[in-house]
Every structure is written in structure tokens, then in C-alpha cells.
Amino acid sequence: MPVILDTSVFDSDILGESTPDPLRFGFRRKLSAHAGGSHHAPIAAEQIQPLAQRVLQQTTPPFNKRCLYVHIPFCRVRCTYCSFFEYASSQRLIDDYFAALMAELKFKASQPWTQAAPFQAVYIGGGTPTDLTAAQIKQLGTMIRRYFPLATDCELTLEGRINRFNDEMFDSALEGGFNRFSFGVQSFDTQVRRQAKRLDDREVVLKRISELAATDQAPIVIDLLYGLPYQSIDVWLHDLDDFLDSGAHGVDLYQLIEMGNTPMGKMVEQGRLPEPADTITKASMFEIGVDYMAKHHLRRLSVNHWARDNRERSCYNSLAKTTAEVLPLGAGAGGNVGGYGFMQHRKLERYMDDVNQQHFPLAMMVKSSSHAMINTTIKAGFDRGVVVAKELDKQAGWPLFSYCLPLFQRWQKNGFVTLEQHGNHRYLNLTLAGQFWSVTLAQALIQVVTTAISKGQP
Ligand SMILES: C[S@@+](CC[C@H](N)C(=O)[O-])C[C@H]1O[C@@H](n2cnc3c(N)ncnc32)[C@H](O)[C@@H]1O
Ligand code: SF4
């Protein structure tokens, strides 16, 4: 029999508050963007190159599902709220970077590991990949398809924004083989957009998204943020209406995360911008968004992603968040292959130097901890809105779900989850409040499990 978890030692950071309104008041502390938690062992600098080489020589089945992530770290203008911004787009810099990226692409594609099994999903993310030229976008897609073994239904996503994404760009991307497009819209509202330094006004964005979706060439998916300065509840409702009217095939609803050191933070401090929404307001905006999608019969793929039809599958996101391996390409890209985490150099000069010398452009490599897969399963479950007992137990190799039951029961009492059992299948379902606090709950569970394992329990 497993040892039972003692919840009396946990405070409200783990258990949440007992309140009649857990959606708005369930946790006191602010959310961070991602659930962290894994304890990884860094590899010594001098061992990184030989080890990466060894890992990418491996060709022994069984293989995990695999994805390719390509990073384009440029943006024409920095949005005030964004903490992902790295380099301002300049054609010369982009051209030099692109040449290095093509060299890295061929080098990584030639590794035995790469050729050993098909890739299910490719994601070109940033930054703003649509700041590449039409010819570069086409070449990038063409090269990936020429050099990498891709599954026949492989999803190839190009991320970016609609600014300057004209017909020539779209056609080139399609010719390159991209079959899914993810555009950051954030808000359609012109005042919100201008204050956030987004390019183009509402009419331009709405018209372009509608045109692209109407071509029916590929799923067009958009990101919306809630909680931006000037984005009142009324504006939010209009944003949701605009999404629906645009005909886009899918949408992500992300709450604004306030990171230190963004231009927005400084502008608010100096009184040049009103405060963004507080957590309580964002919780209400989340509730409105969830209700809206249900009312309009959109299919929910995760706690914050919806699809209009079954053309939008969001393969990369669901694979990369679970057991898939991710091969990284480009400066600042991260991934995981063969039980190791890879983080590539962010600095362009360092990245290009390494690539030119046929080195792996790695800034860091870590050995994933033995319970990394448990953490991944927890994060993936909370992102999907349900933790499946059998999946968690399988990753742990012991009845971890049962061990955690006292915590789950407290969460159930506090309104974050419901526990369900059908036959011998058990599920931890997130309530609306649980969905809003899903990252916080995942972090709490990872902390509890990590502590238990480090103490040798059960
Ligand atoms: C790294 S951006 C790339 C997309 C593209 N460059 C754009 O601007 O539309 C990917 C997504 O991250 C999200 N994001 C950026 N800053 C964020 C923040 N402070 N809080 C929450 N989400 C944020 C936005 O929704 C954005 O679409
Ligand atoms: S939201 Fe997109 S375009 Fe804006 S700074 Fe961030 S990555 Fe760049």
C-alpha cells in the first residue's frame, strides 16, 4: 500500500483558498507563465559537443514522437507587453542569420538520429518568422521538407503576424509546404493595439485574417490576449466577436502575464499607461471567453485553445507538451532529445560562429531528471484540463495518483477539480476555476511530487 500524502503541512500556495469564488480568489499569488519544476543536471561545458554528437548518433527504436522547432528571433517593432522580444529586424542581420540557419538545418538533418524516424510536427516560432522575406519563407519550408523525414500528415506551422503578410508571402509559404498559420492578433481594438505598439489597426487586421481564412488553403489560427491596458470587458467581448466573424479556424486565449522589464511595465510606472487588468478581472475575462466559445460551439482542445472545425489539430502544441522529443534549430531555440534538454545560444554572433564551424550551437545541455516525464505528464494534463490516473501512474511506475488523492480531495473541496471514476479509470477534471489556475495547480503538484520523491516516498 502506498504511503498517504499528509496535506496538513501545506499552506494556501499549494491548497488554494477555501472561498465561495475560487475562480477569482482561489490563489492569492499571481500566475507565472509556465509550470517549471524539473531538476535537471547541467552538463559540463567541455562535454557538451561530444555528448550532443553521441545523442544525435542514436538510431535505436522504439522512438518517441518527434517535432522540429525553428526559432526566428526578430521583430520589426517591440510590443510593449512582450518579454519574448530579442532582436530588431534588419534585412542584413536577417539574411546573415538565415544563411547560418540553412547551414544548421543541413547539419542537423544529416545526423543519424534525425533520419531514423518521421517528424510529426514542425513549428517556426519567434519573434516574428513572417518578418523573413517571401523567398526565405519558401526556402525554409522547402529545405525542411527536402532534408527532414516528415510524416505524410506532418503539421508545418508558420507563426507570425499579418503586418506585411501579403498574398506573395502567403503563396510562397504555401509553396514552401506550410500548412498551418498562427498569427498573433492580441486584440482587434485599435486603441489597445496602438498602445501596445501593434502594427495595423482593427479594420486592416480583421480584413486580412478574414481573407486568409476564406482562401481555405490551411488552418488560420490566432492568439488573443486578455488584460491589456484599455482592454475593458466590452472591448474583450468585441475581440471575441471579431475572432468569430473573421472565420479564423482556431484561437488561443492567453491572459496577459506581466513580466518585469517590459516597456509596458515602465510606462505604467511612469503613469503613461493605465494599469493592466488585475487577476480578478482577468479571471472574469477568462470566464467570458470560455462561455463565449461554448455558446458558439467551438471545440476545446486545451484549457486555452479552441478550434472551429477539425481542420485545426494543433499537433505541435499537444505533442511538444507531452512525451515528444523536440529538435531545436536557430538561435535561442530549446528542445529535448534522447533524455537531454538542449538550449541553443541566444547571441547571434555565438550562434553563427558555432554553426560556421560545424559545432552544435549549444549554450547549455542538461540531463533530464528521472522524474522529468512525471512533470511533463502533470503539465500536459493540466494544460488539457484533465489528469488521467493511469497515465500518471504509468510515468511514475507506482500508484502516484492514489498517493496524491488527499491533495486532490482538498482541491475538490476548494472548487478547482472534480474527481471522477468510471470502472477502474480515474480522472482529475479541472473546473472553470481549475482551468484558470491550471499553471498554479500544476506547479503545486510538481512541487509536492518532487518533494515526495526526493524524500524517498512511498
Ligand atoms: C512570442 S509571440 C510570437 C507571435 C508574433 N510575433 C506576434 O507578435 O504576433 C507568441 C505569443 O505570445 C503571447 N505573449 C507575448 N507576450 C505575452 C505576455 N506578456 N503574456 C502572455 N502572452 C504573451 C502572444 O499572445 C503572442 O501571440
Ligand atoms: S508579441 Fe510578437 S512581435 Fe511583439 S515583440 Fe513579442 S514576439 Fe515580437
CSV table of C-alpha atoms and ligand atoms in Angstrom, one decimal:
chain,number,residue,atom,x,y,z
A,1,MET,CA,0.0,0.0,0.0
A,2,PRO,CA,1.3,3.5,-0.8
A,3,VAL,CA,2.1,5.9,2.0
A,4,ILE,CA,-0.6,8.6,2.1
A,5,LEU,CA,0.2,12.2,1.5
A,6,ASP,CA,-0.1,14.5,4.5
A,7,THR,CA,-1.8,17.7,3.4
A,8,SER,CA,-1.7,19.3,6.9
A,9,VAL,CA,1.9,20.5,6.1
A,10,PHE,CA,0.7,22.5,3.0
A,11,ASP,CA,-0.2,26.2,3.0
A,12,SER,CA,-2.6,28.0,0.7
A,13,ASP,CA,0.1,28.3,-2.0
A,14,ILE,CA,-0.4,24.6,-2.6
A,15,LEU,CA,-4.0,24.1,-1.4
A,16,GLY,CA,-5.5,27.3,-2.6
A,17,GLU,CA,-8.1,29.2,-0.6
A,18,SER,CA,-11.4,27.9,0.6
A,19,THR,CA,-13.7,30.6,-0.9
A,20,PRO,CA,-17.1,30.8,-2.5
A,21,ASP,CA,-15.5,32.2,-5.6
A,22,PRO,CA,-12.4,30.0,-6.4
A,23,LEU,CA,-12.2,31.4,-10.0
A,24,ARG,CA,-11.4,34.9,-8.8
A,25,PHE,CA,-10.0,34.3,-5.3
A,26,GLY,CA,-8.6,30.7,-5.4
A,27,PHE,CA,-5.0,31.7,-5.1
A,28,ARG,CA,-3.5,34.9,-3.7
A,29,ARG,CA,-0.4,34.9,-5.7
A,30,LYS,CA,0.0,35.9,-9.3
A,31,LEU,CA,0.4,33.3,-12.0
A,32,SER,CA,3.7,32.8,-13.8
A,33,ALA,CA,3.7,31.9,-17.4
A,34,HIS,CA,4.8,28.2,-17.3
A,35,ALA,CA,4.9,25.4,-14.9
A,36,GLY,CA,8.5,24.8,-14.1
A,37,GLY,CA,9.8,22.3,-11.6
A,38,SER,CA,12.2,19.8,-13.1
A,39,HIS,CA,15.5,19.4,-11.5
A,40,HIS,CA,18.0,18.9,-14.3
A,41,ALA,CA,21.7,18.2,-14.0
A,42,PRO,CA,23.7,20.6,-16.2
A,43,ILE,CA,26.4,19.0,-18.4
A,44,ALA,CA,29.9,20.4,-18.1
A,45,ALA,CA,30.8,22.8,-20.9
A,46,GLU,CA,33.6,20.7,-22.3
A,47,GLN,CA,31.3,17.6,-22.5
A,48,ILE,CA,28.5,19.3,-24.5
A,49,GLN,CA,29.8,18.9,-28.0
A,50,PRO,CA,30.9,15.2,-27.7
A,51,LEU,CA,27.7,14.4,-25.8
A,52,ALA,CA,25.4,16.1,-28.4
A,53,GLN,CA,27.2,14.3,-31.1
A,54,ARG,CA,26.6,10.9,-29.3
A,55,VAL,CA,23.0,11.6,-28.7
A,56,LEU,CA,22.3,12.5,-32.3
A,57,GLN,CA,24.1,9.3,-33.5
A,58,GLN,CA,21.5,7.2,-31.7
A,59,THR,CA,19.2,5.2,-34.0
A,60,THR,CA,17.8,2.6,-31.7
A,61,PRO,CA,14.0,2.1,-31.6
A,62,PRO,CA,11.5,2.4,-30.1
A,63,PHE,CA,11.3,6.1,-30.9
A,64,ASN,CA,9.2,8.8,-29.3
A,65,LYS,CA,7.1,11.0,-31.4
A,66,ARG,CA,9.3,13.9,-32.6
A,67,CYS,CA,8.9,17.6,-33.6
A,68,LEU,CA,11.2,20.2,-35.1
A,69,TYR,CA,11.3,23.7,-33.7
A,70,VAL,CA,12.9,26.6,-35.6
A,71,HIS,CA,13.4,29.9,-33.9
A,72,ILE,CA,13.4,33.3,-35.7
A,73,PRO,CA,14.4,35.9,-33.1
A,74,PHE,CA,13.5,39.1,-35.0
A,75,CYS,CA,10.6,41.6,-34.7
A,76,ARG,CA,10.1,44.7,-36.6
A,77,VAL,CA,8.8,46.6,-33.6
A,78,ARG,CA,8.8,45.6,-29.9
A,79,CYS,CA,5.3,45.2,-28.5
A,80,THR,CA,5.1,46.9,-25.1
A,81,TYR,CA,3.9,43.9,-23.1
A,82,CYS,CA,6.2,41.3,-24.7
A,83,SER,CA,9.0,39.5,-22.9
A,84,PHE,CA,10.0,37.4,-26.0
A,85,PHE,CA,11.5,40.3,-28.0
A,86,GLU,CA,15.2,39.6,-28.9
A,87,TYR,CA,16.4,41.5,-32.0
A,88,ALA,CA,15.0,44.3,-34.1
A,89,SER,CA,14.5,43.2,-37.7
A,90,SER,CA,17.2,44.5,-40.1
A,91,GLN,CA,17.5,42.9,-43.5
A,92,ARG,CA,21.2,42.4,-43.4
A,93,LEU,CA,21.1,40.7,-40.0
A,94,ILE,CA,18.2,38.5,-41.0
A,95,ASP,CA,20.0,37.5,-44.2
A,96,ASP,CA,23.2,36.5,-42.3
A,97,TYR,CA,21.1,34.7,-39.8
A,98,PHE,CA,19.1,32.9,-42.4
A,99,ALA,CA,22.3,31.7,-44.1
A,100,ALA,CA,23.5,30.2,-40.8
A,101,LEU,CA,20.1,28.7,-40.2
A,102,MET,CA,20.2,26.9,-43.5
A,103,ALA,CA,23.7,25.5,-42.7
A,104,GLU,CA,22.5,24.3,-39.3
A,105,LEU,CA,19.4,22.8,-40.9
A,106,LYS,CA,21.5,20.6,-43.2
A,107,PHE,CA,23.9,19.7,-40.4
A,108,LYS,CA,21.1,18.6,-38.0
A,109,ALA,CA,19.3,16.8,-40.9
A,110,SER,CA,22.4,14.8,-41.6
A,111,GLN,CA,22.5,13.3,-38.1
A,112,PRO,CA,21.6,9.6,-37.9
A,113,TRP,CA,19.0,10.3,-35.1
A,114,THR,CA,17.2,12.8,-37.4
A,115,GLN,CA,16.9,10.3,-40.2
A,116,ALA,CA,15.8,7.4,-38.0
A,117,ALA,CA,12.1,8.2,-37.8
A,118,PRO,CA,9.5,10.6,-39.2
A,119,PHE,CA,8.7,14.0,-37.6
A,120,GLN,CA,5.0,14.7,-36.8
A,121,ALA,CA,5.1,18.4,-36.5
A,122,VAL,CA,7.3,21.4,-37.4
A,123,TYR,CA,6.9,24.8,-35.8
A,124,ILE,CA,8.6,28.0,-36.9
A,125,GLY,CA,8.3,30.4,-34.0
A,126,GLY,CA,9.7,33.6,-32.7
A,127,GLY,CA,9.9,36.5,-32.6
A,128,THR,CA,8.2,37.1,-35.9
A,129,PRO,CA,9.0,34.5,-38.6
A,130,THR,CA,6.8,36.4,-41.0
A,131,ASP,CA,9.5,39.1,-40.9
A,132,LEU,CA,11.5,36.9,-43.2
A,133,THR,CA,11.1,37.6,-46.9
A,134,ALA,CA,8.7,35.6,-49.1
A,135,ALA,CA,11.7,33.9,-50.7
A,136,GLN,CA,13.2,32.9,-47.4
A,137,ILE,CA,9.9,31.5,-46.1
A,138,LYS,CA,9.5,29.4,-49.2
A,139,GLN,CA,13.1,28.3,-49.0
A,140,LEU,CA,12.8,27.4,-45.3
A,141,GLY,CA,9.7,25.2,-45.9
A,142,THR,CA,11.3,23.6,-49.0
A,143,MET,CA,14.6,22.8,-47.2
A,144,ILE,CA,12.8,21.3,-44.2
A,145,ARG,CA,10.8,19.0,-46.5
A,146,ARG,CA,13.8,18.1,-48.6
A,147,TYR,CA,16.1,17.3,-45.8
A,148,PHE,CA,14.0,16.0,-42.9
A,149,PRO,CA,11.9,12.8,-42.9
A,150,LEU,CA,8.4,14.1,-42.3
A,151,ALA,CA,5.2,12.1,-41.6
A,152,THR,CA,2.8,12.4,-44.6
A,153,ASP,CA,0.3,14.4,-42.4
A,154,CYS,CA,3.1,16.4,-40.8
A,155,GLU,CA,1.8,19.8,-39.5
A,156,LEU,CA,4.1,22.7,-40.6
A,157,THR,CA,3.2,25.8,-38.7
A,158,LEU,CA,4.4,29.3,-39.6
A,159,GLU,CA,4.0,31.8,-36.7
A,160,GLY,CA,4.0,35.5,-37.1
A,161,ARG,CA,1.7,38.4,-37.7
A,162,ILE,CA,-0.4,39.8,-40.5
A,163,ASN,CA,1.6,43.0,-40.9
A,164,ARG,CA,3.0,42.9,-44.4
A,165,PHE,CA,1.9,39.3,-44.8
A,166,ASN,CA,0.6,39.9,-48.4
A,167,ASP,CA,-0.5,37.4,-51.0
A,168,GLU,CA,3.0,36.9,-52.2
A,169,MET,CA,4.1,35.9,-48.7
A,170,PHE,CA,1.1,33.6,-48.2
A,171,ASP,CA,1.6,31.9,-51.6
A,172,SER,CA,5.3,31.5,-51.0
A,173,ALA,CA,4.6,29.9,-47.6
A,174,LEU,CA,2.1,27.5,-49.2
A,175,GLU,CA,4.6,26.7,-52.0
A,176,GLY,CA,7.2,26.0,-49.3
A,177,GLY,CA,4.8,23.5,-47.8
A,178,PHE,CA,3.5,25.3,-44.7
A,179,ASN,CA,0.0,24.0,-43.9
A,180,ARG,CA,-0.9,25.9,-40.7
A,181,PHE,CA,-0.6,29.6,-39.8
A,182,SER,CA,-0.6,31.1,-36.3
A,183,PHE,CA,-0.9,34.9,-36.2
A,184,GLY,CA,-0.6,36.9,-33.0
A,185,VAL,CA,-3.5,39.4,-33.1
A,186,GLN,CA,-3.7,40.0,-29.3
A,187,SER,CA,-6.6,42.4,-29.6
A,188,PHE,CA,-8.5,43.7,-32.6
A,189,ASP,CA,-9.2,47.0,-30.9
A,190,THR,CA,-7.4,49.9,-32.4
A,191,GLN,CA,-6.7,51.8,-29.2
A,192,VAL,CA,-5.5,48.7,-27.4
A,193,ARG,CA,-3.3,47.8,-30.4
A,194,ARG,CA,-1.8,51.3,-30.7
A,195,GLN,CA,-1.0,51.5,-27.0
A,196,ALA,CA,0.7,48.1,-27.2
A,197,LYS,CA,2.6,49.2,-30.3
A,198,ARG,CA,1.0,46.6,-32.5
A,199,LEU,CA,1.2,47.5,-36.2
A,200,ASP,CA,-2.1,47.9,-38.2
A,201,ASP,CA,-5.5,49.0,-37.0
A,202,ARG,CA,-8.6,46.8,-36.4
A,203,GLU,CA,-10.0,47.0,-39.9
A,204,VAL,CA,-6.7,46.0,-41.6
A,205,VAL,CA,-6.2,43.1,-39.2
A,206,LEU,CA,-9.8,41.8,-39.4
A,207,LYS,CA,-9.9,42.1,-43.2
A,208,ARG,CA,-6.6,40.2,-43.7
A,209,ILE,CA,-7.4,37.4,-41.2
A,210,SER,CA,-10.8,37.0,-42.9
A,211,GLU,CA,-9.2,36.9,-46.4
A,212,LEU,CA,-6.6,34.3,-45.4
A,213,ALA,CA,-9.2,32.2,-43.6
A,214,ALA,CA,-11.6,32.4,-46.6
A,215,THR,CA,-8.9,31.0,-49.0
A,216,ASP,CA,-9.4,27.6,-47.2
A,217,GLN,CA,-5.8,26.8,-48.1
A,218,ALA,CA,-4.8,26.0,-44.5
A,219,PRO,CA,-6.0,26.5,-40.9
A,220,ILE,CA,-5.5,30.1,-39.8
A,221,VAL,CA,-5.2,30.3,-36.0
A,222,ILE,CA,-4.9,33.5,-33.9
A,223,ASP,CA,-3.7,34.4,-30.5
A,224,LEU,CA,-5.8,36.8,-28.3
A,225,LEU,CA,-4.6,38.3,-25.1
A,226,TYR,CA,-6.8,39.5,-22.3
A,227,GLY,CA,-5.9,42.0,-19.6
A,228,LEU,CA,-4.1,44.6,-21.8
A,229,PRO,CA,-4.3,48.3,-20.9
A,230,TYR,CA,-7.5,49.8,-22.3
A,231,GLN,CA,-9.0,46.4,-22.9
A,232,SER,CA,-12.2,46.7,-21.0
A,233,ILE,CA,-14.7,43.8,-20.7
A,234,ASP,CA,-16.6,45.5,-23.6
A,235,VAL,CA,-13.5,45.5,-25.7
A,236,TRP,CA,-12.9,41.9,-24.8
A,237,LEU,CA,-16.4,40.9,-26.0
A,238,HIS,CA,-15.8,42.8,-29.3
A,239,ASP,CA,-12.4,40.9,-29.6
A,240,LEU,CA,-14.3,37.6,-29.3
A,241,ASP,CA,-16.9,38.7,-31.8
A,242,ASP,CA,-14.2,39.8,-34.2
A,243,PHE,CA,-12.5,36.4,-34.0
A,244,LEU,CA,-15.7,34.7,-34.7
A,245,ASP,CA,-16.6,36.9,-37.6
A,246,SER,CA,-13.1,36.6,-39.1
A,247,GLY,CA,-13.7,33.0,-39.9
A,248,ALA,CA,-10.3,32.0,-38.4
A,249,HIS,CA,-10.1,28.3,-37.7
A,250,GLY,CA,-8.8,28.4,-34.2
A,251,VAL,CA,-8.0,30.7,-31.3
A,252,ASP,CA,-5.7,30.8,-28.2
A,253,LEU,CA,-6.9,32.9,-25.3
A,254,TYR,CA,-3.9,33.9,-23.2
A,255,GLN,CA,-4.1,36.0,-20.1
A,256,LEU,CA,-1.5,38.8,-20.1
A,257,ILE,CA,1.4,37.9,-17.9
A,258,GLU,CA,3.3,40.8,-16.5
A,259,MET,CA,6.9,40.2,-16.7
A,260,GLY,CA,9.5,42.6,-15.2
A,261,ASN,CA,11.4,44.7,-17.7
A,262,THR,CA,8.9,45.0,-20.4
A,263,PRO,CA,8.3,48.5,-21.9
A,264,MET,CA,4.7,48.3,-20.6
A,265,GLY,CA,5.9,47.9,-17.0
A,266,LYS,CA,8.0,51.1,-17.3
A,267,MET,CA,5.2,53.0,-19.0
A,268,VAL,CA,2.7,52.0,-16.3
A,269,GLU,CA,5.3,53.0,-13.6
A,270,GLN,CA,5.7,56.4,-15.2
A,271,GLY,CA,2.0,56.9,-15.4
A,272,ARG,CA,2.0,56.9,-19.3
A,273,LEU,CA,-0.2,53.8,-19.5
A,274,PRO,CA,-3.1,52.7,-17.2
A,275,GLU,CA,-2.6,49.6,-15.1
A,276,PRO,CA,-3.4,46.4,-17.0
A,277,ALA,CA,-6.2,44.2,-15.6
A,278,ASP,CA,-5.7,42.6,-12.2
A,279,THR,CA,-6.0,38.9,-11.7
A,280,ILE,CA,-9.7,39.1,-10.5
A,281,THR,CA,-10.7,40.9,-13.7
A,282,LYS,CA,-8.6,38.5,-15.9
A,283,ALA,CA,-10.5,35.6,-14.2
A,284,SER,CA,-13.7,37.2,-15.3
A,285,MET,CA,-12.4,37.7,-18.8
A,286,PHE,CA,-11.4,34.0,-18.9
A,287,GLU,CA,-14.9,33.0,-17.8
A,288,ILE,CA,-16.4,35.2,-20.5
A,289,GLY,CA,-14.1,33.7,-23.1
A,290,VAL,CA,-14.9,30.1,-22.1
A,291,ASP,CA,-18.6,30.8,-22.1
A,292,TYR,CA,-18.4,32.5,-25.5
A,293,MET,CA,-16.6,29.6,-27.1
A,294,ALA,CA,-19.1,27.1,-25.7
A,295,LYS,CA,-22.1,29.2,-26.8
A,296,HIS,CA,-20.7,29.3,-30.3
A,297,HIS,CA,-19.9,25.6,-30.4
A,298,LEU,CA,-16.2,25.8,-30.8
A,299,ARG,CA,-14.3,22.6,-29.9
A,300,ARG,CA,-12.0,22.9,-27.0
A,301,LEU,CA,-8.5,21.4,-27.5
A,302,SER,CA,-6.9,22.6,-24.2
A,303,VAL,CA,-7.7,25.0,-21.4
A,304,ASN,CA,-7.0,28.0,-23.6
A,305,HIS,CA,-7.2,26.7,-27.2
A,306,TRP,CA,-10.3,26.3,-29.3
A,307,ALA,CA,-10.9,25.0,-32.9
A,308,ARG,CA,-13.8,25.9,-35.2
A,309,ASP,CA,-13.5,22.7,-37.2
A,310,ASN,CA,-11.5,19.5,-37.3
A,311,ARG,CA,-9.0,21.0,-39.7
A,312,GLU,CA,-7.3,22.7,-36.8
A,313,ARG,CA,-5.5,20.0,-34.9
A,314,SER,CA,-2.8,21.9,-33.0
A,315,CYS,CA,-0.5,18.9,-33.3
A,316,TYR,CA,2.8,20.7,-32.3
A,317,ASN,CA,1.4,22.1,-29.1
A,318,SER,CA,-0.1,18.9,-27.9
A,319,LEU,CA,3.0,16.8,-28.9
A,320,ALA,CA,5.6,19.2,-27.6
A,321,LYS,CA,3.8,19.4,-24.3
A,322,THR,CA,3.8,15.6,-23.9
A,323,THR,CA,6.4,12.9,-24.5
A,324,ALA,CA,7.5,14.1,-27.9
A,325,GLU,CA,11.2,14.9,-28.5
A,326,VAL,CA,11.9,18.3,-29.9
A,327,LEU,CA,14.9,19.0,-32.1
A,328,PRO,CA,15.8,22.7,-31.9
A,329,LEU,CA,17.1,24.9,-34.8
A,330,GLY,CA,18.1,28.5,-34.6
A,331,ALA,CA,19.5,31.0,-32.0
A,332,GLY,CA,17.7,30.8,-28.7
A,333,ALA,CA,15.7,27.6,-29.6
A,334,GLY,CA,15.2,25.0,-27.0
A,335,GLY,CA,14.4,21.3,-27.2
A,336,ASN,CA,14.9,17.8,-25.8
A,337,VAL,CA,16.4,14.8,-27.4
A,338,GLY,CA,17.4,11.4,-26.0
A,339,GLY,CA,16.8,12.3,-22.4
A,340,TYR,CA,18.7,15.6,-22.6
A,341,GLY,CA,17.5,19.2,-22.7
A,342,PHE,CA,19.1,21.4,-25.3
A,343,MET,CA,19.3,25.2,-25.2
A,344,GLN,CA,21.0,27.0,-28.1
A,345,HIS,CA,23.0,30.2,-27.9
A,346,ARG,CA,20.8,33.3,-27.9
A,347,LYS,CA,23.6,35.7,-29.0
A,348,LEU,CA,23.6,35.7,-32.8
A,349,GLU,CA,27.4,36.0,-33.2
A,350,ARG,CA,28.0,33.0,-30.9
A,351,TYR,CA,25.3,31.0,-32.8
A,352,MET,CA,26.7,31.9,-36.2
A,353,ASP,CA,30.3,31.2,-35.2
A,354,ASP,CA,29.4,27.7,-33.9
A,355,VAL,CA,27.3,26.8,-37.0
A,356,ASN,CA,30.1,28.0,-39.3
A,357,GLN,CA,32.5,25.7,-37.6
A,358,GLN,CA,30.0,22.8,-37.8
A,359,HIS,CA,29.6,22.8,-34.0
A,360,PHE,CA,26.3,22.3,-32.3
A,361,PRO,CA,25.4,25.9,-31.3
A,362,LEU,CA,24.6,24.8,-27.7
A,363,ALA,CA,24.8,27.2,-24.8
A,364,MET,CA,23.6,24.6,-22.4
A,365,MET,CA,22.7,20.9,-22.2
A,366,VAL,CA,21.1,19.2,-19.2
A,367,LYS,CA,20.3,15.6,-18.3
A,368,SER,CA,16.6,15.3,-17.7
A,369,SER,CA,15.9,14.1,-14.2
A,370,SER,CA,14.5,10.7,-13.8
A,371,HIS,CA,11.1,12.1,-12.9
A,372,ALA,CA,11.1,14.7,-15.7
A,373,MET,CA,8.4,12.6,-17.5
A,374,ILE,CA,6.2,12.7,-14.5
A,375,ASN,CA,6.4,16.5,-14.5
A,376,THR,CA,5.7,16.6,-18.2
A,377,THR,CA,2.6,14.4,-17.8
A,378,ILE,CA,1.4,16.7,-15.0
A,379,LYS,CA,1.9,19.8,-17.1
A,380,ALA,CA,0.3,18.2,-20.1
A,381,GLY,CA,-2.7,17.1,-18.1
A,382,PHE,CA,-3.3,20.5,-16.5
A,383,ASP,CA,-3.0,22.1,-20.0
A,384,ARG,CA,-5.5,19.7,-21.4
A,385,GLY,CA,-7.9,20.1,-18.4
A,386,VAL,CA,-7.7,16.6,-17.1
A,387,VAL,CA,-5.1,14.4,-15.4
A,388,VAL,CA,-5.6,10.7,-16.2
A,389,ALA,CA,-4.7,8.4,-13.3
A,390,LYS,CA,-3.4,5.6,-15.5
A,391,GLU,CA,-1.1,8.0,-17.5
A,392,LEU,CA,0.3,9.5,-14.3
A,393,ASP,CA,0.9,6.1,-12.7
A,394,LYS,CA,2.5,4.7,-15.8
A,395,GLN,CA,5.0,7.5,-15.9
A,396,ALA,CA,5.7,7.2,-12.2
A,397,GLY,CA,5.9,3.4,-12.2
A,398,TRP,CA,3.9,3.4,-8.9
A,399,PRO,CA,0.4,4.5,-7.9
A,400,LEU,CA,1.1,8.2,-7.7
A,401,PHE,CA,-2.5,9.3,-8.4
A,402,SER,CA,-3.7,7.4,-5.3
A,403,TYR,CA,-0.8,8.9,-3.2
A,404,CYS,CA,-1.9,12.4,-4.2
A,405,LEU,CA,-5.6,11.8,-3.5
A,406,PRO,CA,-5.6,13.8,-0.2
A,407,LEU,CA,-4.4,16.8,-2.1
A,408,PHE,CA,-6.9,16.3,-4.9
A,409,GLN,CA,-9.7,16.0,-2.4
A,410,ARG,CA,-8.7,19.3,-0.8
A,411,TRP,CA,-8.7,20.9,-4.3
A,412,GLN,CA,-12.1,19.4,-4.9
A,413,LYS,CA,-13.4,20.9,-1.7
A,414,ASN,CA,-11.8,24.3,-2.8
A,415,GLY,CA,-13.6,24.1,-6.1
A,416,PHE,CA,-10.6,23.6,-8.5
A,417,VAL,CA,-11.2,20.0,-9.6
A,418,THR,CA,-13.7,17.2,-9.6
A,419,LEU,CA,-12.6,13.6,-9.1
A,420,GLU,CA,-14.3,11.0,-11.3
A,421,GLN,CA,-14.1,7.3,-11.6
A,422,HIS,CA,-15.6,5.1,-14.4
A,423,GLY,CA,-14.8,1.4,-13.9
A,424,ASN,CA,-11.2,1.3,-13.0
A,425,HIS,CA,-10.4,4.6,-14.8
A,426,ARG,CA,-9.9,7.7,-12.6
A,427,TYR,CA,-9.7,11.3,-13.7
A,428,LEU,CA,-8.9,14.6,-12.1
A,429,ASN,CA,-11.0,17.1,-14.1
A,430,LEU,CA,-10.4,20.8,-13.8
A,431,THR,CA,-13.4,23.1,-13.1
A,432,LEU,CA,-13.5,26.5,-14.7
A,433,ALA,CA,-11.6,27.8,-11.6
A,434,GLY,CA,-9.1,25.0,-12.0
A,435,GLN,CA,-8.7,25.8,-15.7
A,436,PHE,CA,-7.9,29.4,-14.9
A,437,TRP,CA,-5.4,28.4,-12.2
A,438,SER,CA,-4.1,25.4,-14.2
A,439,VAL,CA,-0.5,26.6,-14.2
A,440,THR,CA,-0.5,27.3,-10.5
A,441,LEU,CA,-2.1,23.9,-9.7
A,442,ALA,CA,0.4,22.1,-12.0
A,443,GLN,CA,3.3,23.9,-10.3
A,444,ALA,CA,1.9,23.0,-6.9
A,445,LEU,CA,1.5,19.3,-7.8
A,446,ILE,CA,5.0,19.2,-9.3
A,447,GLN,CA,6.4,20.6,-6.1
A,448,VAL,CA,4.5,18.1,-3.9
A,449,VAL,CA,5.6,15.2,-6.1
A,450,THR,CA,9.2,16.3,-6.3
A,451,THR,CA,9.4,16.7,-2.6
A,452,ALA,CA,7.8,13.3,-2.0
A,453,ILE,CA,10.2,11.6,-4.5
A,454,SER,CA,13.3,13.3,-3.0
A,455,LYS,CA,12.3,12.0,0.4
A,456,GLY,CA,12.1,8.6,-1.0
A,457,GLN,CA,8.3,8.2,-0.6
A,458,PRO,CA,6.5,6.0,-0.9
B,1,LIG,C1,6.3,35.1,-29.0
B,1,LIG,S1,4.8,35.7,-29.7
B,1,LIG,C2,5.1,35.5,-31.4
B,1,LIG,C3,3.9,36.0,-32.3
B,1,LIG,C4,4.2,37.2,-33.1
B,1,LIG,N1,5.5,37.7,-33.0
B,1,LIG,C5,3.2,38.2,-32.8
B,1,LIG,O1,3.6,39.2,-32.2
B,1,LIG,O2,2.0,38.1,-33.1
B,1,LIG,C6,3.7,34.4,-29.3
B,1,LIG,C7,2.6,34.8,-28.4
B,1,LIG,O3,3.0,35.0,-27.1
B,1,LIG,C8,2.0,35.7,-26.4
B,1,LIG,N2,2.6,36.7,-25.5
B,1,LIG,C9,3.5,37.6,-25.7
B,1,LIG,N3,3.7,38.4,-24.6
B,1,LIG,C10,2.9,37.9,-23.7
B,1,LIG,C11,2.6,38.2,-22.3
B,1,LIG,N4,3.3,39.2,-21.7
B,1,LIG,N5,1.7,37.5,-21.6
B,1,LIG,C12,1.0,36.5,-22.2
B,1,LIG,N6,1.2,36.1,-23.5
B,1,LIG,C13,2.2,36.8,-24.2
B,1,LIG,C14,1.2,36.5,-27.5
B,1,LIG,O4,-0.1,36.1,-27.5
B,1,LIG,C15,1.9,36.1,-28.8
B,1,LIG,O5,1.0,35.9,-29.8
B,2,SF4,S1,4.4,39.9,-29.4
B,2,SF4,FE1,5.5,39.1,-31.2
B,2,SF4,S2,6.0,40.9,-32.5
B,2,SF4,FE2,5.5,41.6,-30.5
B,2,SF4,S3,7.5,41.8,-29.5
B,2,SF4,FE3,6.6,39.8,-28.9
B,2,SF4,S4,7.4,38.3,-30.4
B,2,SF4,FE4,7.8,40.4,-31.2
